[in-house]
PDB file of C-alpha atoms and ligand atoms in Angstrom:
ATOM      1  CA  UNK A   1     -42.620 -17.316   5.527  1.00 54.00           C
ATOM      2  CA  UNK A   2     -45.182 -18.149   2.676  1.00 59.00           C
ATOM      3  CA  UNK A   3     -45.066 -14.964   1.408  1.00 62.00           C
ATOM      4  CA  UNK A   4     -41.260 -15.097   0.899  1.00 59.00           C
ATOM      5  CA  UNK A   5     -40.739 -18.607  -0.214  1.00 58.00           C
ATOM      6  CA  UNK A   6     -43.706 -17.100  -3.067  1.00 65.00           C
ATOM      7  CA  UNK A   7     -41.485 -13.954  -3.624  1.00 57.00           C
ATOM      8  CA  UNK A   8     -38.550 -16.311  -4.036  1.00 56.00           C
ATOM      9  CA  UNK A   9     -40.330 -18.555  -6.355  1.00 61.00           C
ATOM     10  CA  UNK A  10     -41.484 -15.411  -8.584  1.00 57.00           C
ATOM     11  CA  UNK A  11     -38.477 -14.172  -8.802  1.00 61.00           C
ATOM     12  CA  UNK A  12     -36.236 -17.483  -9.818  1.00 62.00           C
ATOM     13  CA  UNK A  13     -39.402 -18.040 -12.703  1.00 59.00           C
ATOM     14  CA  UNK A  14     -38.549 -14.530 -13.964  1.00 65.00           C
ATOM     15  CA  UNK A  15     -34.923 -15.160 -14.051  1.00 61.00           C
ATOM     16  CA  UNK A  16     -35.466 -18.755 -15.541  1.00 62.00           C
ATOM     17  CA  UNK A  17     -37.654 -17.107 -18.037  1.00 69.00           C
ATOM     18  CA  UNK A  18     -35.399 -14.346 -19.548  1.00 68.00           C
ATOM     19  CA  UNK A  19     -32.627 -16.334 -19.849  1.00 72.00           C
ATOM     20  CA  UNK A  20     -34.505 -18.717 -22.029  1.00 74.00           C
ATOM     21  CA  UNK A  21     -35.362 -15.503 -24.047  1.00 89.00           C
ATOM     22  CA  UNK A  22     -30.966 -14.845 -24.062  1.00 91.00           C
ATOM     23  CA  UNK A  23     -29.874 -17.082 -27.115  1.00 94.00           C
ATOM     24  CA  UNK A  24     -27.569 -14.530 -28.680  1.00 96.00           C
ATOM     25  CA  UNK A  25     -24.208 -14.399 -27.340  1.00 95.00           C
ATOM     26  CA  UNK A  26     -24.150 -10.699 -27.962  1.00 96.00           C
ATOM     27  CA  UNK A  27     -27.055  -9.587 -25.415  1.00 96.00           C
ATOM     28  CA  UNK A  28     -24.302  -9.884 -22.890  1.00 96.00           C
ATOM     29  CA  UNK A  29     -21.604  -8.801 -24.293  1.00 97.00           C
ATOM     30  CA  UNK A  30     -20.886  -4.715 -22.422  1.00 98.00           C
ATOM     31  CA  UNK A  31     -18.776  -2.113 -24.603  1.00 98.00           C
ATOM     32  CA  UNK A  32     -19.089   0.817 -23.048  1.00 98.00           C
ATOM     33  CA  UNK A  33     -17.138   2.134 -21.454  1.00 98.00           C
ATOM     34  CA  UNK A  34     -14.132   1.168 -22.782  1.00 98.00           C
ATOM     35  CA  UNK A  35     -10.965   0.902 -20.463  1.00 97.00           C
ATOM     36  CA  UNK A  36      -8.509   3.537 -21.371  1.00 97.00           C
ATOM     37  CA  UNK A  37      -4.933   2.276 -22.516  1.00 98.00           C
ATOM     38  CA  UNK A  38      -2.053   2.416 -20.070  1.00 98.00           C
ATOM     39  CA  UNK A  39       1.758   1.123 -21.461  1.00 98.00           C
ATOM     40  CA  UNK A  40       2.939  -1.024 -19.033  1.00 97.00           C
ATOM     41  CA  UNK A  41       6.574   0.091 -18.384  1.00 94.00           C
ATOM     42  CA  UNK A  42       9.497  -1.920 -19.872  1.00 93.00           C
ATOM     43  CA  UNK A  43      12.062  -3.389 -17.256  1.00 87.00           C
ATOM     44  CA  UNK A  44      11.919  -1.252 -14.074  1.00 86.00           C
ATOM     45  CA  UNK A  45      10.268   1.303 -15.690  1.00 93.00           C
ATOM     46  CA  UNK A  46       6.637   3.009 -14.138  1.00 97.00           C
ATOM     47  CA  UNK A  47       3.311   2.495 -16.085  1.00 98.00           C
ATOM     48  CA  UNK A  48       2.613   5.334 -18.797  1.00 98.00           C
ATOM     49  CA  UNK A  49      -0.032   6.800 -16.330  1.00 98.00           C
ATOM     50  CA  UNK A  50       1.890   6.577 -13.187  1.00 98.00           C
ATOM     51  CA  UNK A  51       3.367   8.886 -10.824  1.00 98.00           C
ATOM     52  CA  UNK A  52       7.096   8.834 -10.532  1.00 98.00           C
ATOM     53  CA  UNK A  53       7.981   9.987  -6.727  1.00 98.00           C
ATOM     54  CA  UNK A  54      11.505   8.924  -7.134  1.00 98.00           C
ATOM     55  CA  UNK A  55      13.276   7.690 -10.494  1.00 96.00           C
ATOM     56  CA  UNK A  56      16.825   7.505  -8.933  1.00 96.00           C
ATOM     57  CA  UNK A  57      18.358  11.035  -9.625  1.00 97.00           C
ATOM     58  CA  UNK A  58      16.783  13.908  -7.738  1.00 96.00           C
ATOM     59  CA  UNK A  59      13.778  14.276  -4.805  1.00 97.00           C
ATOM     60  CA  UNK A  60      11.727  16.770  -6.355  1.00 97.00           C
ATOM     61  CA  UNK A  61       8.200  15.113  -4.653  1.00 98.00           C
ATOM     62  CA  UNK A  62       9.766  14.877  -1.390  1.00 98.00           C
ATOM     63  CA  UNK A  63       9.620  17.071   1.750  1.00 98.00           C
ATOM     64  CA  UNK A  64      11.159  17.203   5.066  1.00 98.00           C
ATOM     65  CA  UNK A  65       7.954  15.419   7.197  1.00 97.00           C
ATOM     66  CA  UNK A  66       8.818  17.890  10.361  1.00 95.00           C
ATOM     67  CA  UNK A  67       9.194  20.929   8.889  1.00 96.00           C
ATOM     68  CA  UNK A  68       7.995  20.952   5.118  1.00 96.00           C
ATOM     69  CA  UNK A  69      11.522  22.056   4.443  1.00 97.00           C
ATOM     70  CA  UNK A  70      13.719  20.570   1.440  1.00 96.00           C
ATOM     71  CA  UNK A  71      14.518  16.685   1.612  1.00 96.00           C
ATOM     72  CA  UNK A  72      17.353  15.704   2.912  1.00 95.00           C
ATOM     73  CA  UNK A  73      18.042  11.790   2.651  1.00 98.00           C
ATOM     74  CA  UNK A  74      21.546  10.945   0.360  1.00 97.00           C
ATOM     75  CA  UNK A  75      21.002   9.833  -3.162  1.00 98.00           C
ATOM     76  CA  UNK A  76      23.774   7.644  -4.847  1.00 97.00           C
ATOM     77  CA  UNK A  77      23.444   4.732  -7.561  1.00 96.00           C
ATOM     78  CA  UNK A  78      19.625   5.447  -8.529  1.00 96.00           C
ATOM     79  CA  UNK A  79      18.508   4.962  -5.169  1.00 98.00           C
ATOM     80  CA  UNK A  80      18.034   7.177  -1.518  1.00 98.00           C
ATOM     81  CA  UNK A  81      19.239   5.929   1.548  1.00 98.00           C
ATOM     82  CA  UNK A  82      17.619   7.182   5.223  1.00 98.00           C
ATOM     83  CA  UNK A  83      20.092   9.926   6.154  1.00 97.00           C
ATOM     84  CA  UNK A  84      19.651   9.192  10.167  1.00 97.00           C
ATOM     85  CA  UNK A  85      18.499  12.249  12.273  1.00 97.00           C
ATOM     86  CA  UNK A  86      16.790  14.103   9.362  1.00 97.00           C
ATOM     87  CA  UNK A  87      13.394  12.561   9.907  1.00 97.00           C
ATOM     88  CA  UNK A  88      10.678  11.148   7.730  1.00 98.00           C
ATOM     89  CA  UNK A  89      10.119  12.218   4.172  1.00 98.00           C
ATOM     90  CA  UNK A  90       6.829  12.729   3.064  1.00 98.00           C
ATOM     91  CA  UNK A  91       5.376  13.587  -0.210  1.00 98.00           C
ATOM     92  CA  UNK A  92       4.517  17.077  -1.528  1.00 98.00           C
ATOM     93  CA  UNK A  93       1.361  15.274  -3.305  1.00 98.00           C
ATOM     94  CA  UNK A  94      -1.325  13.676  -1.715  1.00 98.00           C
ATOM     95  CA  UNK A  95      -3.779  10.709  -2.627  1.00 98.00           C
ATOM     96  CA  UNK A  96      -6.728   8.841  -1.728  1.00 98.00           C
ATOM     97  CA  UNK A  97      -6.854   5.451  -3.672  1.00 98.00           C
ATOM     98  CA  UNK A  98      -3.722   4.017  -5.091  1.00 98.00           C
ATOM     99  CA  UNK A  99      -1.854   1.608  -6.407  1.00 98.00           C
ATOM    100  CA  UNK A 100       2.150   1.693  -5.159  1.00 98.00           C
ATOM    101  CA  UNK A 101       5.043   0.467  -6.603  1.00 98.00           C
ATOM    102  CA  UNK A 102       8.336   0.885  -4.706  1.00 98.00           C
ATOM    103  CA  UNK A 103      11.535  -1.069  -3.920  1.00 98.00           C
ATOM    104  CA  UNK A 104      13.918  -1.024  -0.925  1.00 98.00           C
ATOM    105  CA  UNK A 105      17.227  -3.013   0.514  1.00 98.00           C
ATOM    106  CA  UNK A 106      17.640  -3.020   3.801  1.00 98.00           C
ATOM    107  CA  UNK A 107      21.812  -2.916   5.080  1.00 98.00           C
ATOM    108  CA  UNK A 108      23.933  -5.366   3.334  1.00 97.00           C
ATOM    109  CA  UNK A 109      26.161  -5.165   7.305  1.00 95.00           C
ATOM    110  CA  UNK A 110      23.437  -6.292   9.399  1.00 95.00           C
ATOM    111  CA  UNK A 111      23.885  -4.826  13.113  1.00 92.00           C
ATOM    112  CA  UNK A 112      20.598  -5.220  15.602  1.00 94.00           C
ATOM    113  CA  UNK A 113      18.354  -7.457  16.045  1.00 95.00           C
ATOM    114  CA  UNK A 114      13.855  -7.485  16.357  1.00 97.00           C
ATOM    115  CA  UNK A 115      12.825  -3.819  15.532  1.00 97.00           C
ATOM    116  CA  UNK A 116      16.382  -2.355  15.440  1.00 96.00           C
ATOM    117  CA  UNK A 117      17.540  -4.174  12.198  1.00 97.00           C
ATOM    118  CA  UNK A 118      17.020  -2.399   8.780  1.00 98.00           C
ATOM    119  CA  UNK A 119      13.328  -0.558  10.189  1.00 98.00           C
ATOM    120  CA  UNK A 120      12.003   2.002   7.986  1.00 98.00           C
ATOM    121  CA  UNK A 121       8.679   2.032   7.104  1.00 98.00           C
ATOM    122  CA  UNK A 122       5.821   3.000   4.704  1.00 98.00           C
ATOM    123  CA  UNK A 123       2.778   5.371   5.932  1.00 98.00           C
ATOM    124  CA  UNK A 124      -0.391   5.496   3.275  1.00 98.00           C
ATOM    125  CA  UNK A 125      -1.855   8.404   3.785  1.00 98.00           C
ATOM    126  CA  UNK A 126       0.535   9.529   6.669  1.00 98.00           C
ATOM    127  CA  UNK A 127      -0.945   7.296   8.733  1.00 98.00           C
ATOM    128  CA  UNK A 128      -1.228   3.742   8.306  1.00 98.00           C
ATOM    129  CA  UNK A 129       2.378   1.998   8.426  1.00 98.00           C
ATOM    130  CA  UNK A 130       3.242  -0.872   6.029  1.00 98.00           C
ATOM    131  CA  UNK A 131       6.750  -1.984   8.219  1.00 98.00           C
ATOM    132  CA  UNK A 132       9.643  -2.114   6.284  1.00 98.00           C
ATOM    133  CA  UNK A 133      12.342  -4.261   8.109  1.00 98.00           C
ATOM    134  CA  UNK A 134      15.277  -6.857   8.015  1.00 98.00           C
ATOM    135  CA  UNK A 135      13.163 -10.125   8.899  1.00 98.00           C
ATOM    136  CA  UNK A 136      15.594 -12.503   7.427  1.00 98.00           C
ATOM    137  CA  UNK A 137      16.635 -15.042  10.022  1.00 97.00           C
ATOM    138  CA  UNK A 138      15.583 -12.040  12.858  1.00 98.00           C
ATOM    139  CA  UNK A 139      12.420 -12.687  14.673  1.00 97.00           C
ATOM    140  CA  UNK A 140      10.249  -9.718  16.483  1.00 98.00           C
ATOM    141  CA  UNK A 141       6.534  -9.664  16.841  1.00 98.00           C
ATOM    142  CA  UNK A 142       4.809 -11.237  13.902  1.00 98.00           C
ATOM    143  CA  UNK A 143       2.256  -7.835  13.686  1.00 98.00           C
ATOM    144  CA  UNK A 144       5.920  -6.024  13.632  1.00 98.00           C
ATOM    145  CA  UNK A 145       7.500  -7.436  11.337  1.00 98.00           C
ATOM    146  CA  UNK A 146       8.417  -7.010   7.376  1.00 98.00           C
ATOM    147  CA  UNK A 147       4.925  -6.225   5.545  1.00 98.00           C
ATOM    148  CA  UNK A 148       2.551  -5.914   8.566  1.00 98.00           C
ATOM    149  CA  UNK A 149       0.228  -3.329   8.999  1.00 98.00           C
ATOM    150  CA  UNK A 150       2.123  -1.706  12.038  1.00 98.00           C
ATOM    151  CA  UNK A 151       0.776  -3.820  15.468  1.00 98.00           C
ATOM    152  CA  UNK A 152      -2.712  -4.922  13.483  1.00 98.00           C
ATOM    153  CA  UNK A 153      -2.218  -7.560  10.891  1.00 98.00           C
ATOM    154  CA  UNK A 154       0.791  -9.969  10.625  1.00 98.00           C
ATOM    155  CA  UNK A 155       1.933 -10.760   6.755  1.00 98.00           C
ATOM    156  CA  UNK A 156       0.645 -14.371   5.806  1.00 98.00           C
ATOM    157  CA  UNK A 157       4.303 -15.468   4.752  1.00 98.00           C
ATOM    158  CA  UNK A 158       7.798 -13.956   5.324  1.00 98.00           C
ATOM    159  CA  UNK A 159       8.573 -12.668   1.961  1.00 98.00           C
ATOM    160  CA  UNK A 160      12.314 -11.605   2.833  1.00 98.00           C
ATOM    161  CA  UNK A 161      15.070 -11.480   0.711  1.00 98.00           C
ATOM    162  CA  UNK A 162      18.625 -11.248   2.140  1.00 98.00           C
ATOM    163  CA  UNK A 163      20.306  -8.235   3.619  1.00 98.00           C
ATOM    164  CA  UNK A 164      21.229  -5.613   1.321  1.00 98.00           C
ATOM    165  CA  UNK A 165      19.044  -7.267  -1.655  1.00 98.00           C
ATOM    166  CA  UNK A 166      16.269  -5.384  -3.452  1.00 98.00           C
ATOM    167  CA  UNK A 167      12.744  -5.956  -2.735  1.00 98.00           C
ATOM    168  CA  UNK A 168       9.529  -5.020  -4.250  1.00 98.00           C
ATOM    169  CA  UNK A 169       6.337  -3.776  -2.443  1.00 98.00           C
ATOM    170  CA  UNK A 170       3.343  -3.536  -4.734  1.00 98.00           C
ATOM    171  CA  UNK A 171       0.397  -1.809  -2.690  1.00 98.00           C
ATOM    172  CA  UNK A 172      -3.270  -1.408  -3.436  1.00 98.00           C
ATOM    173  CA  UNK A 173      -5.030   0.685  -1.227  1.00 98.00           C
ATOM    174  CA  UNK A 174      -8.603   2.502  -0.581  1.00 98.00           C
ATOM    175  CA  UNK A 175      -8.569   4.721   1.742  1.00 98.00           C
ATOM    176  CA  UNK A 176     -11.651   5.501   4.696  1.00 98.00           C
ATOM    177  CA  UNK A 177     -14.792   7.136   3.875  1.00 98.00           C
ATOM    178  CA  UNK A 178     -15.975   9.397   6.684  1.00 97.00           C
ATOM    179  CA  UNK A 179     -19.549  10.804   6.656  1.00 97.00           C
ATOM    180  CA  UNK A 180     -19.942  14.796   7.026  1.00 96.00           C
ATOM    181  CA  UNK A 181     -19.732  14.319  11.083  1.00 97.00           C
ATOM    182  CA  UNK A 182     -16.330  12.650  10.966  1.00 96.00           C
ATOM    183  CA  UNK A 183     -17.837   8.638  11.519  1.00 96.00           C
ATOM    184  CA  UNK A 184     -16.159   6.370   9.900  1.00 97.00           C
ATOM    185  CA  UNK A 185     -18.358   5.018   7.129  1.00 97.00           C
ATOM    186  CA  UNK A 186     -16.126   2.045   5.391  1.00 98.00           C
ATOM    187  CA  UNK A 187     -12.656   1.201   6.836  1.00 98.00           C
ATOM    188  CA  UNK A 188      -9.121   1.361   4.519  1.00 98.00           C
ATOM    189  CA  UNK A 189      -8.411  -1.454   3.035  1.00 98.00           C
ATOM    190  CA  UNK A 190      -4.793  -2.350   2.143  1.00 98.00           C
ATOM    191  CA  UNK A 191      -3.116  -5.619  -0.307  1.00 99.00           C
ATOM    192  CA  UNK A 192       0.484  -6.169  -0.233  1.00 98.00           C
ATOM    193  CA  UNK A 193       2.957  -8.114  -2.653  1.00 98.00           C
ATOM    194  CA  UNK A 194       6.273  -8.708  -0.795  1.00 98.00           C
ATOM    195  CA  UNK A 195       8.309  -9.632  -3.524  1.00 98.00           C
ATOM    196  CA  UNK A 196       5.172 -10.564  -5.952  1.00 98.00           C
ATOM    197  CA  UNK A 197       4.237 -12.888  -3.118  1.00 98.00           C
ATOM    198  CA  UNK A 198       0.999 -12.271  -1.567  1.00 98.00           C
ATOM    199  CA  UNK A 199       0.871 -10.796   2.327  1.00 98.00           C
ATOM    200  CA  UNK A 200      -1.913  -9.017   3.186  1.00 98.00           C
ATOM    201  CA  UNK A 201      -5.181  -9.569   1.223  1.00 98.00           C
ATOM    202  CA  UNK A 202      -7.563  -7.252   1.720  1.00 98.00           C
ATOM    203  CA  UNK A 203      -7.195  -6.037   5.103  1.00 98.00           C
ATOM    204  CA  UNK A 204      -9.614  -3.662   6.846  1.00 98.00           C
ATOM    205  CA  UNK A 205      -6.641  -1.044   8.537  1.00 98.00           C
ATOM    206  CA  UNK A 206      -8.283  -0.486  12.033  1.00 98.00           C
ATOM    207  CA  UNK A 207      -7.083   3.262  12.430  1.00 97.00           C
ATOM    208  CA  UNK A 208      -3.391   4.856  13.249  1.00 98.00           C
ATOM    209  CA  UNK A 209      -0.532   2.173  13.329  1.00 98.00           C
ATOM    210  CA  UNK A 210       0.288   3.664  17.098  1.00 98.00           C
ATOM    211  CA  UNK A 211       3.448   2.420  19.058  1.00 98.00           C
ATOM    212  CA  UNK A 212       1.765   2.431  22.388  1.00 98.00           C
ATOM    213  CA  UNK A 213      -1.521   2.103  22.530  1.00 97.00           C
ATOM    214  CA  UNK A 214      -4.638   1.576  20.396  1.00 97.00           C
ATOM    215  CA  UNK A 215      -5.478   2.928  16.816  1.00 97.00           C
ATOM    216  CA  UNK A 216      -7.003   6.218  16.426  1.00 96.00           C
ATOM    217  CA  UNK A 217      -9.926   6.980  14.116  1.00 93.00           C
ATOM    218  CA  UNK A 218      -9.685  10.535  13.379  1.00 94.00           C
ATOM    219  CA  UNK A 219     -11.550  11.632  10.122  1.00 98.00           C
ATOM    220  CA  UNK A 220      -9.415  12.786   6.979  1.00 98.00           C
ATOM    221  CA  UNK A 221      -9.381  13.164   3.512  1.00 97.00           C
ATOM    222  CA  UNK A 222      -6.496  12.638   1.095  1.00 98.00           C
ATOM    223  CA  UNK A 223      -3.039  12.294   2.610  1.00 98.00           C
ATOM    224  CA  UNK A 224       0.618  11.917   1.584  1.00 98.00           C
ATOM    225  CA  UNK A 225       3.327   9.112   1.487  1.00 98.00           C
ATOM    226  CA  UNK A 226       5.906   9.227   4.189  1.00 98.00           C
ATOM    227  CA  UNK A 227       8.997   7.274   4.468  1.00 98.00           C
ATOM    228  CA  UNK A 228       9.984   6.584   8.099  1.00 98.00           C
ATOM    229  CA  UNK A 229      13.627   7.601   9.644  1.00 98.00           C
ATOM    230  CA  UNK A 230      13.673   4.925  11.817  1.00 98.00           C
ATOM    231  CA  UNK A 231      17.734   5.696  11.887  1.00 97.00           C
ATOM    232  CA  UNK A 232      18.885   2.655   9.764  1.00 97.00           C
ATOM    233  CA  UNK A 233      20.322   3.040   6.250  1.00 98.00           C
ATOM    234  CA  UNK A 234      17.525   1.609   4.441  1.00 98.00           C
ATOM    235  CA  UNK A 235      17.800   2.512   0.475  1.00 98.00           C
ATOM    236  CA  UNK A 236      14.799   3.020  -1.528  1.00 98.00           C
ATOM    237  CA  UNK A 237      14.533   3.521  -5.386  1.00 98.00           C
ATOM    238  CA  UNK A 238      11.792   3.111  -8.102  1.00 98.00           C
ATOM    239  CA  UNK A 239       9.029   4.313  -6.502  1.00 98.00           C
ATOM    240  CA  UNK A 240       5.697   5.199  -8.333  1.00 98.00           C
ATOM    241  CA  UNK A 241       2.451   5.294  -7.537  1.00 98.00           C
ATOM    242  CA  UNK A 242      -1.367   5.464  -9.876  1.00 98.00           C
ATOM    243  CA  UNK A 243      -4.168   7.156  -9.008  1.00 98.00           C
ATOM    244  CA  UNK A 244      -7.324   4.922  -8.580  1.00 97.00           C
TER     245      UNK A 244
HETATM  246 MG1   MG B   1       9.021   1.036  10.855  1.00 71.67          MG
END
């Protein structure tokens, strides 16, 4: 115990000491490396150095999820709407760290109620679901609903807008680090801006977002988007993502 309370002592002196030596502002001051320059887009429009997956008009960057084949959801006014039976779209790229914009409106006729009104859905990495659903004035289970990581973290607020009104997701995500034998070495972590308001901060994702049952750790590197067919006509539109 001496010998640390010395070590401690030692080492506070030495700090103490060079920053009496620090008078010139400048000895702290860091240039290098400079951060590179990135336009922030005007109105709705995506960063200069972001990743448009879908700007309204066509679904180039989207796939079938079940059989790779060509995307099928309906575009109309800038934005895709779930086409109900054709299954999850999923992204022809795939990505490790990000940062996601996107926007969606769940069905301006509400019909259902808990899970069955206005579900869709957001997997990182084809994986890990961030739920989209109709949570205004419709209760479910909290780790369910609007913004939760799928059955393992509930949103801190309820962010919802009405029925058929847009909303924004802003996502910031790192995904898992696996050693060489497949053990998971740091968790994913995942924020979430409902509507610029903050609802998950940070989270550790604890594996798979599973229906039934517990979350699987399986070891993976990068991974796509996918957009869940959860058969209600949820619309999407402006949706970009950046590279971390
Ligand atoms: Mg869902």
């Amino acid at each position: 115990m001496k010998s640390f309370l010395r070590v401690v002592t030692l080492w506070s002196a030495s700090i103490f000491t060079l920053q009496a030596q620090i008078t010139d502002p400048k000895a702290t001051e860091v240039w290098t490396p400079a951060p590179r320059i990135v336009t922030p887009g005007e109105g709705t429009q995506a960063p200069s150095d972001a990743i448009v997956l879908f700007d309204g008009k066509q679904l180039d960057e989207w796939l079938s999820a079940k059989d790779s084949s060509a995307a099928k959801w309906e575009i109309s006014d800038g934005a895709m709407t779930v086409k109900p039976g054709t299954g999850d779209m999923i992204t022809k790229r795939n990505f490790s760290d990000f940062q996601l914009h996107l926007e969606f409106a769940t069905p301006e006729i509400v019909k259902g109620e808990g899970q069955g009104r206005g579900n869709s859905g957001i997997f990182l990495q084809n994986r890990y679901e961030v739920q989209v659903l109709d949570c205004y004035q419709n209760r479910t289970y909290s780790n369910g609903q609007t913004g939760a990581i799928y059955k393992q973290s509930i949103p801190l607020v309820n962010a919802c807008r009405k029925p058929g009104a847009w909303q924004t997701y802003e996502i910031l995500y790192t995904a898992p680090r696996f050693n060489q034998d497949g053990i998971l070495l740091t968790p994913a972590y995942v924020t979430v801006l409902h509507n610029g308001i903050l609802i998950q901060n940070h989270v550790a994702i604890k594996g798979t977002t599973e229906y039934i049952g517990l979350p699987k750790n399986e070891a993976h590197g990068k991974g796509a988007l996918k957009l869940q067919d959860h058969g209600d006509l949820v619309r999407y539109r402006n949706i970009w993502v950046r590279e971390l």
